[in-house]
mmCIF file of C-alpha atoms in Angstrom:
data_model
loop_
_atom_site.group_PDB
_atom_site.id
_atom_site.type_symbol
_atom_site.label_atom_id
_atom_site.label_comp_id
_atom_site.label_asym_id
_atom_site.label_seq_id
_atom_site.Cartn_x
_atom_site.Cartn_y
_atom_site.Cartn_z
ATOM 1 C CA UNK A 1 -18.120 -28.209 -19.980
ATOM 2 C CA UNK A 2 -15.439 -26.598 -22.611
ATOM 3 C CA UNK A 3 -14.111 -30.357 -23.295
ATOM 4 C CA UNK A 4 -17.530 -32.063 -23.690
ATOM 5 C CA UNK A 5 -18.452 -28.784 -25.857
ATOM 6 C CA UNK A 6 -14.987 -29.427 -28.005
ATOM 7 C CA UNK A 7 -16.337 -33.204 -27.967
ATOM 8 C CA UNK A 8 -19.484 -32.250 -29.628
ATOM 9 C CA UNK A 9 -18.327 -29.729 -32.014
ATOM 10 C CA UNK A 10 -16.347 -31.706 -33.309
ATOM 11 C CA UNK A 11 -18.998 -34.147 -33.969
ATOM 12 C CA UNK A 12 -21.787 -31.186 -35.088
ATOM 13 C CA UNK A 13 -19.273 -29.243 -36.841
ATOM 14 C CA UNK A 14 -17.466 -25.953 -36.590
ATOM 15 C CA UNK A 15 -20.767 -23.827 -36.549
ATOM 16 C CA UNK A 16 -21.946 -24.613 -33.122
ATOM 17 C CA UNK A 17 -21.729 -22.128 -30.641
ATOM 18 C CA UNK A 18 -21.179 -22.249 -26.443
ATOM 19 C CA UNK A 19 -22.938 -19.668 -24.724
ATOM 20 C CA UNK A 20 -22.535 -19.480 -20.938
ATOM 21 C CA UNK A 21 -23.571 -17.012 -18.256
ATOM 22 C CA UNK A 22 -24.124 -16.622 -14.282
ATOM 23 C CA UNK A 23 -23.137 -14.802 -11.698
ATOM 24 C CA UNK A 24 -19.795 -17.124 -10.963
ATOM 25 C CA UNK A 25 -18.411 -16.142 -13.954
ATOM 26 C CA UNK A 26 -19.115 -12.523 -13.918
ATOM 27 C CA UNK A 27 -17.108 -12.730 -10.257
ATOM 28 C CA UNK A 28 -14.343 -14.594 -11.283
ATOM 29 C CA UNK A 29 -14.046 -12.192 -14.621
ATOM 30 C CA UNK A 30 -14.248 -9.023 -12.302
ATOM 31 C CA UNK A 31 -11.839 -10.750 -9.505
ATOM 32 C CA UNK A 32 -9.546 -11.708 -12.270
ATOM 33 C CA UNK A 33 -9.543 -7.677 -13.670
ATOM 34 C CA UNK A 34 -9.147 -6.900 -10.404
ATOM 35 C CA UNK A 35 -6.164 -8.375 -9.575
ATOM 36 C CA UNK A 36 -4.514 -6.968 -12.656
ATOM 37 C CA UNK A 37 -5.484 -4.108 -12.370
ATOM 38 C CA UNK A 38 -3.953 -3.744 -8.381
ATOM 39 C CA UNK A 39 -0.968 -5.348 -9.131
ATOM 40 C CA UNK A 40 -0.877 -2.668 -12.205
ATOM 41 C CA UNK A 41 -1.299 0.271 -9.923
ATOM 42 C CA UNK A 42 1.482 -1.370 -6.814
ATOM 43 C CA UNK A 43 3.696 -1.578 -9.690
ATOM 44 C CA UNK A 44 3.514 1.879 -11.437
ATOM 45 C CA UNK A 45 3.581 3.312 -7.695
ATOM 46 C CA UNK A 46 6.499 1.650 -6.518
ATOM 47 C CA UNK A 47 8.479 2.892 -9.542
ATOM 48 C CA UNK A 48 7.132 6.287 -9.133
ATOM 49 C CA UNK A 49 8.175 6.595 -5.790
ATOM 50 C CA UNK A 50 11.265 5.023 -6.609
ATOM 51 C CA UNK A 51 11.996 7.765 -8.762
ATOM 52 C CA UNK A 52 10.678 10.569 -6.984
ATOM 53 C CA UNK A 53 13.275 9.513 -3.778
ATOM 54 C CA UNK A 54 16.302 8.885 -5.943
ATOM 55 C CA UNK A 55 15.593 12.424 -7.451
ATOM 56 C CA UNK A 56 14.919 14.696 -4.173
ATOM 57 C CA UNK A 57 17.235 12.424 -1.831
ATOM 58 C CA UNK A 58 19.969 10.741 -4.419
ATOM 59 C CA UNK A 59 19.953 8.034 -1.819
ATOM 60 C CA UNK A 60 18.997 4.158 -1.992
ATOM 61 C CA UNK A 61 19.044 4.668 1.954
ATOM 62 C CA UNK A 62 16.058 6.751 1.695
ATOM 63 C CA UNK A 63 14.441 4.909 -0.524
ATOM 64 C CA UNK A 64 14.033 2.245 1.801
ATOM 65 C CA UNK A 65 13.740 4.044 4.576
ATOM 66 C CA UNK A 66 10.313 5.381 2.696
ATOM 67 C CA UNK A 67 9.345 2.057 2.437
ATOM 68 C CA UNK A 68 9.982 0.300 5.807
ATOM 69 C CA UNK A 69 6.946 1.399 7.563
ATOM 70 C CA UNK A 70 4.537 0.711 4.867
ATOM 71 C CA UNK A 71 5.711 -2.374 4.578
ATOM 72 C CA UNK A 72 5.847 -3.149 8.462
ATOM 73 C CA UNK A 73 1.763 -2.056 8.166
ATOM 74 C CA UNK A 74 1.780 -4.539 4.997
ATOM 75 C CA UNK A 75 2.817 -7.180 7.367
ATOM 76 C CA UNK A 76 1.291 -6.775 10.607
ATOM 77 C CA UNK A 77 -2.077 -6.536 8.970
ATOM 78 C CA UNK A 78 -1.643 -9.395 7.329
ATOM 79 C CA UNK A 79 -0.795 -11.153 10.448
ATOM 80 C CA UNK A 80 -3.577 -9.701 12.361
ATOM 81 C CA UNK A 81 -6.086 -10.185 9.385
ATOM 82 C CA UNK A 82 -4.702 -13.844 9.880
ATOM 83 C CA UNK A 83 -5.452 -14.191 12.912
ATOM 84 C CA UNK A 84 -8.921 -12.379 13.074
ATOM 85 C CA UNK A 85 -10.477 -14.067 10.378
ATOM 86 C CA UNK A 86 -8.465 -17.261 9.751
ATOM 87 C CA UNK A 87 -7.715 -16.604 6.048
ATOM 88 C CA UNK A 88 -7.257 -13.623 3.705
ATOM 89 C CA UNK A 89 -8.630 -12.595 0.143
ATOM 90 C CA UNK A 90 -6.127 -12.272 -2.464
ATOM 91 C CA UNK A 91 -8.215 -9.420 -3.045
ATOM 92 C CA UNK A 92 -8.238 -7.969 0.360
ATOM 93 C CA UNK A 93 -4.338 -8.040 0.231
ATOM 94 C CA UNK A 94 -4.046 -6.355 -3.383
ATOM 95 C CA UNK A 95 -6.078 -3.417 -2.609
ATOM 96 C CA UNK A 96 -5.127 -2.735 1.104
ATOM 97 C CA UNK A 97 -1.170 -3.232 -0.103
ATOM 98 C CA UNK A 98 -2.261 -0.388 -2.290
ATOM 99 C CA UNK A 99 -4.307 1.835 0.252
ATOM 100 C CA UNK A 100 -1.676 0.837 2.965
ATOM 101 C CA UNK A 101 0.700 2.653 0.190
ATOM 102 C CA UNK A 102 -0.439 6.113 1.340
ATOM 103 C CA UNK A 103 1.333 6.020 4.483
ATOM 104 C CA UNK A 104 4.549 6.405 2.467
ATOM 105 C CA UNK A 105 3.958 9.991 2.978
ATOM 106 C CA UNK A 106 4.890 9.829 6.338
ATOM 107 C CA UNK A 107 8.525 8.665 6.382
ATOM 108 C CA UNK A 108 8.895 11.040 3.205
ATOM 109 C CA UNK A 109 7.537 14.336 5.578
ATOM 110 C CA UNK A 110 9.956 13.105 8.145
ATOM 111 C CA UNK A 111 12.875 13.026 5.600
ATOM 112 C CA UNK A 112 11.988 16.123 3.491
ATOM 113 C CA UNK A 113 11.485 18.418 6.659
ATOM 114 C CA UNK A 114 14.784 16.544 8.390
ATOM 115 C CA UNK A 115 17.075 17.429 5.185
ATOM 116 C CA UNK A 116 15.618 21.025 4.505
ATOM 117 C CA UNK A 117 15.148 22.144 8.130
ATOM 118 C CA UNK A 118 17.386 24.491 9.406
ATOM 119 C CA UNK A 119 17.646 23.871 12.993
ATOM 120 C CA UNK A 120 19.416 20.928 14.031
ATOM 121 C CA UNK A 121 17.411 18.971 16.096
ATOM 122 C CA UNK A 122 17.524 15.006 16.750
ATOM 123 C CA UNK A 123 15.564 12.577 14.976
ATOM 124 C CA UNK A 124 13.435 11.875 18.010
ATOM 125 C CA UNK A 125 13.035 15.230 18.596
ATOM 126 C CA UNK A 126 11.787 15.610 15.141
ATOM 127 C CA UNK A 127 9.470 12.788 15.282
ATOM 128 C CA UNK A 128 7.837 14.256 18.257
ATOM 129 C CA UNK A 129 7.002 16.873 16.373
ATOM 130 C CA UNK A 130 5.746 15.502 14.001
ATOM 131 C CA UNK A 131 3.943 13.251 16.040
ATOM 132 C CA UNK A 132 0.276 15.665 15.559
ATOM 133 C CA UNK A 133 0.277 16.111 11.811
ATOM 134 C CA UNK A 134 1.117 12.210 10.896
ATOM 135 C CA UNK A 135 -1.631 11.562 13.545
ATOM 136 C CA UNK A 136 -3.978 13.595 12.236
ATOM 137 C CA UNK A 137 -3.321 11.959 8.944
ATOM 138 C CA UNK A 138 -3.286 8.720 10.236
ATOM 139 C CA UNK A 139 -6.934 8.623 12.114
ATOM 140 C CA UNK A 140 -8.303 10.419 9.325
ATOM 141 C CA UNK A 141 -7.509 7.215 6.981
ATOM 142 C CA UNK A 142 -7.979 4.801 9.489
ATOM 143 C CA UNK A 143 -11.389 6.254 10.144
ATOM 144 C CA UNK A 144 -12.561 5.914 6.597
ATOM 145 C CA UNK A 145 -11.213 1.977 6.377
ATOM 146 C CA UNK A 146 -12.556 1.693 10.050
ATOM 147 C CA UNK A 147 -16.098 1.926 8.487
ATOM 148 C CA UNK A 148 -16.000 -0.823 6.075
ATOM 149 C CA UNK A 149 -15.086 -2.764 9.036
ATOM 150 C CA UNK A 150 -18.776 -2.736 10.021
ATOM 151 C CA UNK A 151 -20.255 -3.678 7.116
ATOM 152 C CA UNK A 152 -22.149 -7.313 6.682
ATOM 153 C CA UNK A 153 -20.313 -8.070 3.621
ATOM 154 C CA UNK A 154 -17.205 -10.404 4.652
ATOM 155 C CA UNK A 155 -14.359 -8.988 1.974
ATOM 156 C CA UNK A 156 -15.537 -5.172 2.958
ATOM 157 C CA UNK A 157 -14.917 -6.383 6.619
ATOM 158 C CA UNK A 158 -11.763 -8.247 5.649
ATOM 159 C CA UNK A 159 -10.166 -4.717 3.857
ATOM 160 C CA UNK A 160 -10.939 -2.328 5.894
ATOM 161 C CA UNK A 161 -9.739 -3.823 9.010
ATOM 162 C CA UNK A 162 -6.912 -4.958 6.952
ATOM 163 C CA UNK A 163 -6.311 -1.466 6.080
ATOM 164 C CA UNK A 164 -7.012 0.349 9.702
ATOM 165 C CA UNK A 165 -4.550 -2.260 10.978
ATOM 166 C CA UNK A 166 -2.130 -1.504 8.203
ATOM 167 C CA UNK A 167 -2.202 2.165 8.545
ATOM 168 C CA UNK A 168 -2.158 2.450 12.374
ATOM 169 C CA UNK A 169 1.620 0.202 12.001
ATOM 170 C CA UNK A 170 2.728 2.156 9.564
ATOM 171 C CA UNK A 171 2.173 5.229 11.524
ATOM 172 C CA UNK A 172 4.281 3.449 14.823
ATOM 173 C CA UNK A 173 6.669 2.640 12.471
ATOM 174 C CA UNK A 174 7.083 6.096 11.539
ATOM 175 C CA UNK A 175 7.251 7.380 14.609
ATOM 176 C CA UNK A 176 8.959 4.954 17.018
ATOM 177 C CA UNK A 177 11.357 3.341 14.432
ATOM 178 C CA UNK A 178 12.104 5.631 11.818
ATOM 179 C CA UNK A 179 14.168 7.882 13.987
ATOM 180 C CA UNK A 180 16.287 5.391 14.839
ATOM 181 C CA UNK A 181 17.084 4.273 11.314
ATOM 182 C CA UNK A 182 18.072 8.013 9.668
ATOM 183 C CA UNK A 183 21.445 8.318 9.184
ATOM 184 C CA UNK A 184 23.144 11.747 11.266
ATOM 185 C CA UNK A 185 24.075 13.211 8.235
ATOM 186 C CA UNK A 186 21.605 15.652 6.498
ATOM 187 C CA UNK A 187 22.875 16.095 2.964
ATOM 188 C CA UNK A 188 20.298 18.453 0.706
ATOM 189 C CA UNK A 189 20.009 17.526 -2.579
ATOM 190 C CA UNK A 190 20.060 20.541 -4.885
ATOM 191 C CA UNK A 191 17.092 19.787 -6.950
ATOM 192 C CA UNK A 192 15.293 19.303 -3.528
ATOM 193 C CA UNK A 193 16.544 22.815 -2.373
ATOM 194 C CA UNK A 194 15.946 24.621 -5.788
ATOM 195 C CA UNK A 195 12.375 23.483 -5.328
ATOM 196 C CA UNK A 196 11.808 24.282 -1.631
#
């Protein structure tokens, strides 16, 4: 359309005018906003986390260990949304990367309440205790995504099942691997004791 319109214009002269509509293009437009505007977001987070980990734990260590079971639940719901419904939305994986993102606050409880608490108790230990509150947390959120996974619309479907999928291996993660990875040392931060 654009080339036979640049055809004619330049035929009829610079005045003439190409007006388009429909629904396709107000799709791809919003789609194309979209994705910006998730990518945007994962980015900002990541470095905001990033910071906030190298400031309360000084330690690259940490920093990844925030991130490994987020990113687990990034990749096991992408291989079950694979699997389930053959293909994914680039949308679907943009937004539930970024609502799989909450379940960075579990690894940092685990590693805040490890380096501040004053018992000494083992990181499985630890985890077990924890094992009620990240839960709690974790049904809650998977409960909310769970009911988008009943709706007619396919890319609703897609999401929140991506997301309850996500969520649920992030919480495993947290509480079946993550003990394993901590280091034995428990070194406090001052900033992070000042503040707690």
């Amino acid at each position: 359309i654009r080339a036979r319109f640049e055809a004619a214009r330049a035929r009829l002269g610079p005045d003439l005018v190409l007006e388009q509509s429909g629904a396709n293009r107000f799709a791809l437009d919003a789609e194309t906003k979209l994705r910006a505007d998730a990518s945007m977001i994962s980015t900002l987070s990541t470095i905001g986390v990033a910071v906030l980990s190298w400031l309360f734990f000084r330690s690259f260590l940490s920093l990844g260990l925030v991130m490994v079971p987020a990113l687990f639940g990034l990749l096991l719901a992408m291989a079950a949304g694979l699997a389930i419904f053959g293909r994914l939305d680039g949308t679907t994986i943009g937004f539930g990367a970024s609502l799989i993102g909450v379940t960075i606050d579990y690894p940092t409880h685990f590693l805040i309440l490890r380096s501040l608490s004053t018992r000494v108790e083992s990181p499985w230990r630890l985890a077990r205790r924890l094992s009620g509150s990240l839960s709690m947390a974790a049904l809650t959120t998977m409960a909310s995504f769970g009911g988008l996974g009943f709706t007619s619309f396919r890319g609703f479907r897609e999401l929140g099942v991506f997301s309850l999928i996500g969520v649920a291996g992030a919480l495993l993660t947290s509480l079946f691997l993550l003990p394993d990875l901590v280091p034995q040392s428990r070194p406090v931060p001052p900033i992070s004791a000042r503040l707690a």
